[in-house]
CSV table of C-alpha atoms in Angstrom, one decimal:
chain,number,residue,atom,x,y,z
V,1,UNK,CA,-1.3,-16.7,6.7
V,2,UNK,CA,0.5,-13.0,6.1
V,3,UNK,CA,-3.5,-11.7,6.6
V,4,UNK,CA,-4.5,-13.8,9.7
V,5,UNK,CA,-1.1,-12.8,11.0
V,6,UNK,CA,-1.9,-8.9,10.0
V,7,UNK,CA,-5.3,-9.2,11.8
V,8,UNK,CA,-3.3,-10.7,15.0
V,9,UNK,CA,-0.5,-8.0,15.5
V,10,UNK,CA,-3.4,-5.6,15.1
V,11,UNK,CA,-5.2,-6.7,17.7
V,12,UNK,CA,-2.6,-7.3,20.4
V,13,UNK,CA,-1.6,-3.6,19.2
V,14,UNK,CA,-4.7,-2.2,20.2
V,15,UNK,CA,-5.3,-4.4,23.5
V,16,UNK,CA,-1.8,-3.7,24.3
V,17,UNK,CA,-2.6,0.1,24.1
V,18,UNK,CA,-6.1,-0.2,25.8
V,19,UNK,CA,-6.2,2.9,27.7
V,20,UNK,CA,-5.4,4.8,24.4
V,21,UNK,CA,-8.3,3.3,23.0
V,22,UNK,CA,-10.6,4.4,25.9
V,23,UNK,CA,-9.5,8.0,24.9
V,24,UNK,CA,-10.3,7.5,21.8
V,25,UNK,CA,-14.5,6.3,22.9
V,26,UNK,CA,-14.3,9.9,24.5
V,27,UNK,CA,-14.7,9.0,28.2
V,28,UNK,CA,-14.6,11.7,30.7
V,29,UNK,CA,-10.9,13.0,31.1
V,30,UNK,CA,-10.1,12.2,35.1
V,31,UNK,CA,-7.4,12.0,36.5
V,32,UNK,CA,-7.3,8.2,35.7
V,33,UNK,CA,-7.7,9.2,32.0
V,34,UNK,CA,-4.9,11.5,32.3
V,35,UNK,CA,-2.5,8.9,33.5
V,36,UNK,CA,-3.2,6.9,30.3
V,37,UNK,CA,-2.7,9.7,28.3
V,38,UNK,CA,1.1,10.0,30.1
V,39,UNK,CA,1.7,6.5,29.6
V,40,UNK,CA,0.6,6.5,25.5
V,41,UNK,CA,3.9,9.3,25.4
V,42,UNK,CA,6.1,5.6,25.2
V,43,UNK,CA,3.6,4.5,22.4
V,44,UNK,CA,5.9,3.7,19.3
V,45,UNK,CA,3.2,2.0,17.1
V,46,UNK,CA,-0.3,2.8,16.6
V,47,UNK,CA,-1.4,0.2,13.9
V,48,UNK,CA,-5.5,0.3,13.0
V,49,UNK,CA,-4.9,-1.9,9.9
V,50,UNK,CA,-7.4,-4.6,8.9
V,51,UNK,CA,-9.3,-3.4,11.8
V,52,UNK,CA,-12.4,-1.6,10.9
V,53,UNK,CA,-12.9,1.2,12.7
V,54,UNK,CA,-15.7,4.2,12.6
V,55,UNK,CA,-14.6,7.7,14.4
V,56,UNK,CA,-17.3,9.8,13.9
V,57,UNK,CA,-15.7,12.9,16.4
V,58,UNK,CA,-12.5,12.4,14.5
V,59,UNK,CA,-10.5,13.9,17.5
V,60,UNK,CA,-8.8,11.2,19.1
V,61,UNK,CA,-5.6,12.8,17.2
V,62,UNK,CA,-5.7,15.3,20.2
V,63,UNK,CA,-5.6,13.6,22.8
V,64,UNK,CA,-1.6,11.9,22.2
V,65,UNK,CA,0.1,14.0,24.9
V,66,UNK,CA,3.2,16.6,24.1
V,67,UNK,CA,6.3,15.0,24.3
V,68,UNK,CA,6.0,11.2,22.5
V,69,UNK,CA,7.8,8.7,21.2
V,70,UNK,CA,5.7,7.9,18.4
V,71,UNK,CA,7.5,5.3,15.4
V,72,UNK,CA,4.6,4.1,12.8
V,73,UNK,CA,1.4,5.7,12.4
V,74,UNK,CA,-1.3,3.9,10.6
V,75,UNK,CA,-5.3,4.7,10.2
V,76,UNK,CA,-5.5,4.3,6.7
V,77,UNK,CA,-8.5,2.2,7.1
V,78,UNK,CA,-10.3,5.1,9.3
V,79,UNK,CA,-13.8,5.5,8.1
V,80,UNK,CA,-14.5,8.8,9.5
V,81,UNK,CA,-13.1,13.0,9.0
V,82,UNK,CA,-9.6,13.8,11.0
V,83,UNK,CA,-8.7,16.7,12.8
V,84,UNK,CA,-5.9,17.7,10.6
V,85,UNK,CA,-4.5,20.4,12.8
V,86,UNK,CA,-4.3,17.7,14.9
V,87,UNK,CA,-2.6,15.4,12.8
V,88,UNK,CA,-0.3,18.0,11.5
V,89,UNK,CA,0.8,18.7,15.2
V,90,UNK,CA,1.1,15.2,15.9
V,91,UNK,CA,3.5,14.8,13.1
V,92,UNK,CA,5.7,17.7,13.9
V,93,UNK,CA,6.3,17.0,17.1
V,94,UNK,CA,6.8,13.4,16.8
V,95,UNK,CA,10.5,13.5,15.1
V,96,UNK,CA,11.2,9.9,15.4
V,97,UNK,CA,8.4,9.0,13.1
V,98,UNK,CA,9.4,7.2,10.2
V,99,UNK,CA,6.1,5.5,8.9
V,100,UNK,CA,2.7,7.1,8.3
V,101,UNK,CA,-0.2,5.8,6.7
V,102,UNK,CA,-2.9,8.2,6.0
V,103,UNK,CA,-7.1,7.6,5.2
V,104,UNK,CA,-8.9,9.1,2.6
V,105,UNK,CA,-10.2,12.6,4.1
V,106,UNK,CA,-6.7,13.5,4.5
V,107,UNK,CA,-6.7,16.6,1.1
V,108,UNK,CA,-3.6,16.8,-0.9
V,109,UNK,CA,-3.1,20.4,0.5
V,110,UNK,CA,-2.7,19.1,4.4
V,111,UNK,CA,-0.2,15.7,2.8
V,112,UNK,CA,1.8,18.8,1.2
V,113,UNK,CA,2.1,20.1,5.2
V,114,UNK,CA,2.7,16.6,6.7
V,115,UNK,CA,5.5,16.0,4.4
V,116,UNK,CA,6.9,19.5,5.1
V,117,UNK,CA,7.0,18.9,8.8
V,118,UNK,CA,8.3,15.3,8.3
V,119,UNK,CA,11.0,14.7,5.4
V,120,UNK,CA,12.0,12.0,7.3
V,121,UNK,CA,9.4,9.8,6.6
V,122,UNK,CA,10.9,5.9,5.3
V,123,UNK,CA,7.0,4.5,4.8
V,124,UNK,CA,3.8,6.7,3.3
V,125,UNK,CA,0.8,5.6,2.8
V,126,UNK,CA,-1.7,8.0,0.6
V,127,UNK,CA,-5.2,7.9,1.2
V,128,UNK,CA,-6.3,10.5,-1.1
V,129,UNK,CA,-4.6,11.8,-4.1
V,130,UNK,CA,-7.2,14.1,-6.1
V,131,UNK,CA,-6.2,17.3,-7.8
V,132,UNK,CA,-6.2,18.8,-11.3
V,133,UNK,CA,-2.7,18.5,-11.7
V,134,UNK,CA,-1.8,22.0,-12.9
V,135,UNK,CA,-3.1,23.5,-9.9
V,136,UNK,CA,-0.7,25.4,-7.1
V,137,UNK,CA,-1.4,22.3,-4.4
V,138,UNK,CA,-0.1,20.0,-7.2
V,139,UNK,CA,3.0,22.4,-7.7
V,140,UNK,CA,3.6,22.8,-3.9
V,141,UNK,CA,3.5,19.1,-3.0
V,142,UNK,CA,5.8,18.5,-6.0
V,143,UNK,CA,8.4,20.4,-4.6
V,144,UNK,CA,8.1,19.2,-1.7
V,145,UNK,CA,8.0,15.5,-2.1
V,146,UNK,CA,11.9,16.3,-3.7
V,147,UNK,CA,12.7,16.5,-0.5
V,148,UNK,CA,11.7,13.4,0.8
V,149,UNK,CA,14.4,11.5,-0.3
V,150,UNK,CA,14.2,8.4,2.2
V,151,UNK,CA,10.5,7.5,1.2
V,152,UNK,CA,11.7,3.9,-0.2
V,153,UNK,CA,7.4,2.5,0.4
V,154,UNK,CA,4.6,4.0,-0.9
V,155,UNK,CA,0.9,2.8,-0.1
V,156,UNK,CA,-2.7,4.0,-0.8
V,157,UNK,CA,-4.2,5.7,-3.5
V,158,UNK,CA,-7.6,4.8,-2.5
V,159,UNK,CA,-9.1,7.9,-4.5
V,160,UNK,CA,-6.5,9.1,-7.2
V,161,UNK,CA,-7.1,11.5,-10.1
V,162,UNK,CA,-4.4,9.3,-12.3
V,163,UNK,CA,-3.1,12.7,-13.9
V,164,UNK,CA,-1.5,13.7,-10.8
V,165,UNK,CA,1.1,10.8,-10.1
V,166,UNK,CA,3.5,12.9,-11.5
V,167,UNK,CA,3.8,14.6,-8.5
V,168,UNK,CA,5.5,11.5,-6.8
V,169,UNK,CA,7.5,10.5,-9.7
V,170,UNK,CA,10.5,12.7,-8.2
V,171,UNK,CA,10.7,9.6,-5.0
V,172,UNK,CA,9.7,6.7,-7.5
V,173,UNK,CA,13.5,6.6,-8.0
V,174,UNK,CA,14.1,5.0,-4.6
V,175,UNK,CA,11.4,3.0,-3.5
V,176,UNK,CA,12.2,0.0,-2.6
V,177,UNK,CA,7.9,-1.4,-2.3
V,178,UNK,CA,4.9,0.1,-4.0
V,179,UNK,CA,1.9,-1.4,-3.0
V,180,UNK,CA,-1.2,-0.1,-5.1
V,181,UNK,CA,-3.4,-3.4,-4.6
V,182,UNK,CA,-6.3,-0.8,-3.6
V,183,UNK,CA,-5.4,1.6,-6.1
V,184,UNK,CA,-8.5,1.1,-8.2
V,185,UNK,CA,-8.5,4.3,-10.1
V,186,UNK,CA,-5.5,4.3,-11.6
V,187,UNK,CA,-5.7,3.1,-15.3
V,188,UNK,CA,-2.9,0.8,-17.2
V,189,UNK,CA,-1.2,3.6,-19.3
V,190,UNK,CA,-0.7,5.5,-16.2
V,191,UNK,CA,0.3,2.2,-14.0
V,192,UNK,CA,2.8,1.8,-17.0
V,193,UNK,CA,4.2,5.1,-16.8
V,194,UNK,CA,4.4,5.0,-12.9
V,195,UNK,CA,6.4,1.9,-13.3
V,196,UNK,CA,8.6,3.1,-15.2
V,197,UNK,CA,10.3,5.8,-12.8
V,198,UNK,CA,10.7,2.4,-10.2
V,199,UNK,CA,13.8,0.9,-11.3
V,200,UNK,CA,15.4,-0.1,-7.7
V,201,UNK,CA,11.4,-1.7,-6.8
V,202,UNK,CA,12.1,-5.2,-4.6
V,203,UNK,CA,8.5,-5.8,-4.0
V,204,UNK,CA,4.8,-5.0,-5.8
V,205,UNK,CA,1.6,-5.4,-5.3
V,206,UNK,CA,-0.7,-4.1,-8.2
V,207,UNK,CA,-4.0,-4.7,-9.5
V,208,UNK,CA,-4.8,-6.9,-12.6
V,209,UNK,CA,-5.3,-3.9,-14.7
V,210,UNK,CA,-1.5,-3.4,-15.4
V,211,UNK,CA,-2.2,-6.8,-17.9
V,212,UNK,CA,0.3,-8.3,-19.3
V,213,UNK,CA,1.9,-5.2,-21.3
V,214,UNK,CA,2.5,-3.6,-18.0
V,215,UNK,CA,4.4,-6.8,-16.8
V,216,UNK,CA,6.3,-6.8,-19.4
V,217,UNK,CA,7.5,-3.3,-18.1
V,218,UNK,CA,7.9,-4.4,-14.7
V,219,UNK,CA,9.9,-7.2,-16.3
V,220,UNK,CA,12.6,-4.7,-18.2
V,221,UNK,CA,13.1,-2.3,-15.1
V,222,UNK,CA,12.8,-3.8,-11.8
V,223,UNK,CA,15.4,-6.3,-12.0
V,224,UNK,CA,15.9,-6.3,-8.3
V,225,UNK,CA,12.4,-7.6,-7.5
V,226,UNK,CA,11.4,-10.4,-5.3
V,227,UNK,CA,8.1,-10.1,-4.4
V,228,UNK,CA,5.1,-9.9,-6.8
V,229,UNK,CA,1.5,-9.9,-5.4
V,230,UNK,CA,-1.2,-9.4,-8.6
V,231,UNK,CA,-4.7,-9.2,-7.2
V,232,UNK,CA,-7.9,-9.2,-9.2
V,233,UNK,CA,-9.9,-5.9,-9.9
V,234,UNK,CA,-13.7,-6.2,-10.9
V,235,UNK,CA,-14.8,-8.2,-13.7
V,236,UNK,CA,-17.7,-7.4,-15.7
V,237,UNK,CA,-18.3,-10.7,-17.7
V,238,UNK,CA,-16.4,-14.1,-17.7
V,239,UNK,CA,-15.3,-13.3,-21.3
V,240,UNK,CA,-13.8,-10.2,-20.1
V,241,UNK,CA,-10.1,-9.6,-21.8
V,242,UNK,CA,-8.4,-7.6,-19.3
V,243,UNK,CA,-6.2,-9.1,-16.4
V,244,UNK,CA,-3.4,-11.1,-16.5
V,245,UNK,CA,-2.5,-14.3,-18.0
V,246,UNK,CA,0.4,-16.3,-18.2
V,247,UNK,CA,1.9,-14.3,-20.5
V,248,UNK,CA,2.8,-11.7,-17.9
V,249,UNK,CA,3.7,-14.3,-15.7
V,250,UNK,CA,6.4,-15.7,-18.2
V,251,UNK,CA,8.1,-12.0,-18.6
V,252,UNK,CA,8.3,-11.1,-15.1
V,253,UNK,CA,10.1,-15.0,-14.4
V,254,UNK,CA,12.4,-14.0,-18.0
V,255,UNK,CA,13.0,-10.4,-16.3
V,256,UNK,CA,13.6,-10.8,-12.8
V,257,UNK,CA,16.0,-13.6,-11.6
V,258,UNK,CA,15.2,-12.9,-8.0
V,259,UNK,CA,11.5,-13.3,-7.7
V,260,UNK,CA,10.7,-15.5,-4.6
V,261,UNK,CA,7.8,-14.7,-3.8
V,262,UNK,CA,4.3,-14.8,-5.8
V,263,UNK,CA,0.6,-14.3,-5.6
V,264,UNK,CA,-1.1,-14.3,-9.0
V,265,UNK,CA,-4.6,-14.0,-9.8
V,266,UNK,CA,-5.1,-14.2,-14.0
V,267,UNK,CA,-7.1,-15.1,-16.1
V,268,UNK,CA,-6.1,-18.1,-18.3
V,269,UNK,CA,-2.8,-19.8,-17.9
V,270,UNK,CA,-0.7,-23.0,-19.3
V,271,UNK,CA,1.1,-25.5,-18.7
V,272,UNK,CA,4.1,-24.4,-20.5
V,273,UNK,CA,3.9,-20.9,-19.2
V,274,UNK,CA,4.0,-23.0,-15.5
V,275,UNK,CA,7.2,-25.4,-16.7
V,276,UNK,CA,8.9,-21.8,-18.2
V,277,UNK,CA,8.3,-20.2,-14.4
V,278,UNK,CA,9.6,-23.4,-12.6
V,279,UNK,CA,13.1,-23.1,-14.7
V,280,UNK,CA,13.1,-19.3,-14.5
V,281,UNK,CA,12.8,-18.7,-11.2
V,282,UNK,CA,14.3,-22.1,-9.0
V,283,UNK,CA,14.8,-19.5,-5.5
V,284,UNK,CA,10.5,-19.7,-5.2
V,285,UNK,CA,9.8,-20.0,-1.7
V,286,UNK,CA,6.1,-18.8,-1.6
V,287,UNK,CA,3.9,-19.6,-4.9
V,288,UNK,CA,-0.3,-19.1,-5.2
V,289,UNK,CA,-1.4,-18.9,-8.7
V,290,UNK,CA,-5.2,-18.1,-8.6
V,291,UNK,CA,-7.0,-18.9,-11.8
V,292,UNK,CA,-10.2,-16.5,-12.2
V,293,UNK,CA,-11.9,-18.8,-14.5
V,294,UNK,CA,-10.8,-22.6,-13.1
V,295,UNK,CA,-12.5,-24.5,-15.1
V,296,UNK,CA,-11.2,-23.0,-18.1
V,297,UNK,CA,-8.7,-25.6,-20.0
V,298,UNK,CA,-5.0,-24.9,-21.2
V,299,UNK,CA,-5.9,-22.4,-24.2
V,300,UNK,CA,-3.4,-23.7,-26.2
V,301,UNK,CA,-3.6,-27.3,-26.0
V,302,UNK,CA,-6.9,-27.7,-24.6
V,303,UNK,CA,-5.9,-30.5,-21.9
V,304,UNK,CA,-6.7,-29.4,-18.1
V,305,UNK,CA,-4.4,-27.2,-16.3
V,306,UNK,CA,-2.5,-30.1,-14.6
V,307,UNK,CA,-1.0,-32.5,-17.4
V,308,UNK,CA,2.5,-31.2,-15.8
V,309,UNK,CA,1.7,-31.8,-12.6
């Protein structure tokens, strides 16, 4: 329901904003066209997400006029190359801005800019994040992202070179939501150490690959959570032993007394883990427990995965 709804605002979005869109195909600037550009400087939202859209010119940054009123900014899922001078424009003049969400031909050298220009930034979203991490762009953003002290959400990493997350841990401190459910690259030693900078985190969505070790982490520092989404990365074989299982599932319902909220994809899980959860966490408003391997049986007992139910 949270995706059909996603798919829904982003669509009366961008009918809503029609005549921005038409700018965007590159029609013929008129007169006409120039009165939709005027009436885009009122545009608070621009949202592409779950939409998929292909910009081969990658200059419809340009055409937002001079004086806007511009909120949230969103083209993470933009296939094609952006104009940065564009964007970097766009984002200093635009000082109401407060959430951006970048794709993944935007270098870590022009995020290092953005941020400059906009410290006042409550929601990023990184698309690309790939540096050796002793090099002067690494060093730059650092310093810069201390200054960014109201980033409380942080999204992306579609393309991450793992060694550089230390360049955010200076804002891990107050985010308030990481979501790094398409954050493929990054490994479970490094998810572990990420995790561990996030004490004040209220919700998560994470890969598989933090197993049940890195759980266990989220478990002893982010006591204030209350949403946890785990989604599944690539399996190889069904007898692969990575992932989650219900293991994880019991320290994160030991740790954190105000989980509500849960998507879980695993492995293996069992009934007792399930009766543990229930008495843990009795505020559950929104439960989905998807098994990867259903027909697998409790491992401990060996009955089906509903003698409890």
């Amino acid at each position: 329901m949270d995706e059909l709804r996603a798919r829904v605002a982003g669509y009366i979005q961008m009918e809503e904003h029609a005549e921005f869109r038409e700018a965007i195909r590159g029609k013929p600037q008129g007169k006409q066209d120039q009165d939709s550009l005027i009436q885009c400087r009122f545009l608070k939202e621009l949202d592409l997400q779950e939409n998929e859209v292909d910009d081969p010119k990658g200059q419809w940054l340009s055409c937002f006029p001079d004086c806007i009123s511009l909120v949230s900014l969103n083209f993470a899922c933009l296939k094609g190359q952006i104009n940065l001078g564009a964007l970097e424009g766009l984002v200093a003049r635009s000082p109401n801005l407060k959430s951006l969400r970048l794709n993944h031909t935007v270098p870590l050298s022009a995020l290092q800019r953005i941020l400059s220009r906009a410290p006042q930034l409550v929601d990023l979203g990184i698309g690309s994040f790939v540096h050796h991490p002793a090099s002067e762009t690494c060093t730059n953003l650092k310093n810069t992202i201390k200054k960014c002290d109201s980033i409380t959400s942080l999204s992306g990493f579609f393309e991450v070179a793992p060694r550089c997350l230390s360049v955010i841990y200076p804002i891990c401190k107050n985010l308030t939501a990481l979501n790094l459910s398409y954050a493929a690259g990054i490994q479970s030693r490094f998810l572990i150490k990420l995790i561990h900078f996030c004490g004040k985190l209220q919700r998560l969505w994470i890969m598989d690959c933090i197993g049940d070790t890195g759980l266990g982490v989220v478990a002893s520092r982010c006591k204030d959570l209350q949403e946890l989404r785990v989604f599944p990365s690539v399996r190889i074989a069904g007898d692969d032993p990575s992932g989650v299982s219900e293991k994880g599932l019991v320290a994160i319902s030991e740790g954190c007394p105000k989980l509500h909220s849960l998507l879980y994809f695993c492995r293996q899980m069992t009934n007792a883990a399930l009766i543990t959860v229930a008495k843990n966490c009795p505020n559950f408003i929104r439960f989905r427990l998807c098994i990867l391997y259903p027909t697998k049986p409790d491992p401990d007992t060996m009955q089906p995965l509903d003698g409890h139910c």
